[in-house]
């Protein structure tokens, strides 16, 4: 027995040790500035165990005890490998160095990862700001929203239109997050520019389908934008001066390697430049400008705790004065947001984040003529928190769970007026208060080498509370009674169970098939007054009258990478149903809310959309870019609109295509090209005219039965970046010549100014609408002659916003 024990005990110990699993975790950052890298890949070789960093740069891997090679990779960064002897749980942080901007190293970086093949997420695109900044931009202003509209499945409504439309959904059905804070109006100048300053942004992630359970509250998509943390290694200043706007970003360490800050500002100055030219024109007295301000501070308390505080404030201001008529109009609108976050690492397998969030959007229209003053206001304010936990039990499972809460305060439309000292009684300012809560859990499960499943469940609750007055009307519309709800008394409440399921079947290392099903509830809604040509979009919560919107989306896709992941291709089909869609009743006006409940002005219907998306992208090399194409249909049906018949949505586009090309010719010269094509938007025009009670009236056709001319446009840009080393050498040679003339010693000449050593700049020339296409903005009717004597002539004229527009921008950094 003793001999048997001496043999068995070591064998049992060896067997036990072999069965043991250990974890390695850490954070991946940029070596130059300390920024965390989102989506970096970490793989244990020779196994197929792989992980990616979350939005805070954290990763976790679990494997049996042994010796491995740990490889860390990230696009446009040098690979880093580490021999790992996994005999205990370890923490390994990595700092990656970016590839230098010389063509030799760019050529070496053609091998990419195949995460788009291996992960279960589909209908998702992650864009880096370095990639976005190379794309031709309208008036030289880098724009995140304009860039995502170049992707298949994402559409705009033409030049000068706010919002973007994803897979047949409306602009309010997109969840736009800036450092986890929702942004309710993401556009400046009614859609010409976005509120996101490219110099402050680190990462952009768009999800069009297969929405993970941690996201909710919208039907169509998620646009998750992360701002830079701030350089914790050195002070840095960068910015740009363009024809219509300038921007400046300052960042640097508060405590090196431990705390940093970032401040970024942008402002247009069209109001200043245009003022001398419009003083004697019909636009005299007109002024418009917008500005943005981003700020962020972060502090690494220790290896397990990190704090962030970020904020955004932006405003548009339009004003018109006519001193002769005594008329003055002011229209300010904008967003504000703030988020305080605490990252905590419990251990190598458990990561958490707590966020406290504030966001606000408000719009106001103020008109003054003589002594009469009228004001229209609307807005929304949110206070909330999120607590999210990531759990990595082993290499096959990633479990996410959390709770989200938001307190909403809506001001749908408030109208006030006075004349002199007389204040007109138009009722109290209507405020609608509500609580929105959600809990979720999801598991990303590698069942085996070829099958991966992401299953999730989200449970939401929305409760409308008092104080609130419900006005009861008779058949004539006269108020006959009022039901009063006290503070915090429940007016209405809704629950929504949202299953999420996504699966990936990997056919081989370079191709896979993915499928997903998502069910989403939306408790806040956006509706536009069809008869008011102002940015008076109104956000409304669910009430007794307004029910939650519900969408079910099914998607199936094939994904294929070519030439060692140099080329990425995909084809997806989708079908989406949308219930309880919301629109204003035809002819509704903001003044209808006076002495009435604002939800009485809406009508409700349903929608459905389906289509095919094709995408091909070249990831790296001197020539990069992508091609996207979408074939789609978007339908709506309302009982009280279009005689109850189905109609195509205004932003329905049968065909939508985009081409994006970027070419690094040399280290100094870069060229970019964008070409877009889309079937024309839809609208409603008169079929004819008739005389009614002595007045000429229009006989309108069915809703959206008219298709505008097709939209297409090409943009170009060229960027020249002077060689910094040559500039320093020229500076040195100039000093040598100066010292030689002064008969001074030239052997010890050095460039000692730090900012000059690190100074770099570039010049960008952009041309919007290169071949001067007259794309339709809207169509208006002209009339001449007389109906009674048969000489009436009716014509239609198209208004185009932008012809060919060149712009020039100087960018700098030091």
PDB file of C-alpha atoms in Angstrom, residues 735-745:
ATOM      1  CA  UNK A 735      20.678  79.190 -37.726  1.00  0.00           C
ATOM      2  CA  UNK A 736      24.038  77.931 -39.023  1.00  0.00           C
ATOM      3  CA  UNK A 737      24.020  80.576 -41.753  1.00  0.00           C
ATOM      4  CA  UNK A 738      23.098  83.242 -39.204  1.00  0.00           C
ATOM      5  CA  UNK A 739      25.830  82.181 -36.767  1.00  0.00           C
ATOM      6  CA  UNK A 740      28.395  81.942 -39.601  1.00  0.00           C
ATOM      7  CA  UNK A 741      27.705  85.535 -40.639  1.00  0.00           C
ATOM      8  CA  UNK A 742      28.067  86.572 -36.994  1.00  0.00           C
ATOM      9  CA  UNK A 743      31.300  84.519 -36.751  1.00  0.00           C
ATOM     10  CA  UNK A 744      29.910  82.386 -33.907  1.00  0.00           C
ATOM     11  CA  UNK A 745      30.540  78.699 -33.143  1.00  0.00           C
TER      12      UNK A 745
END
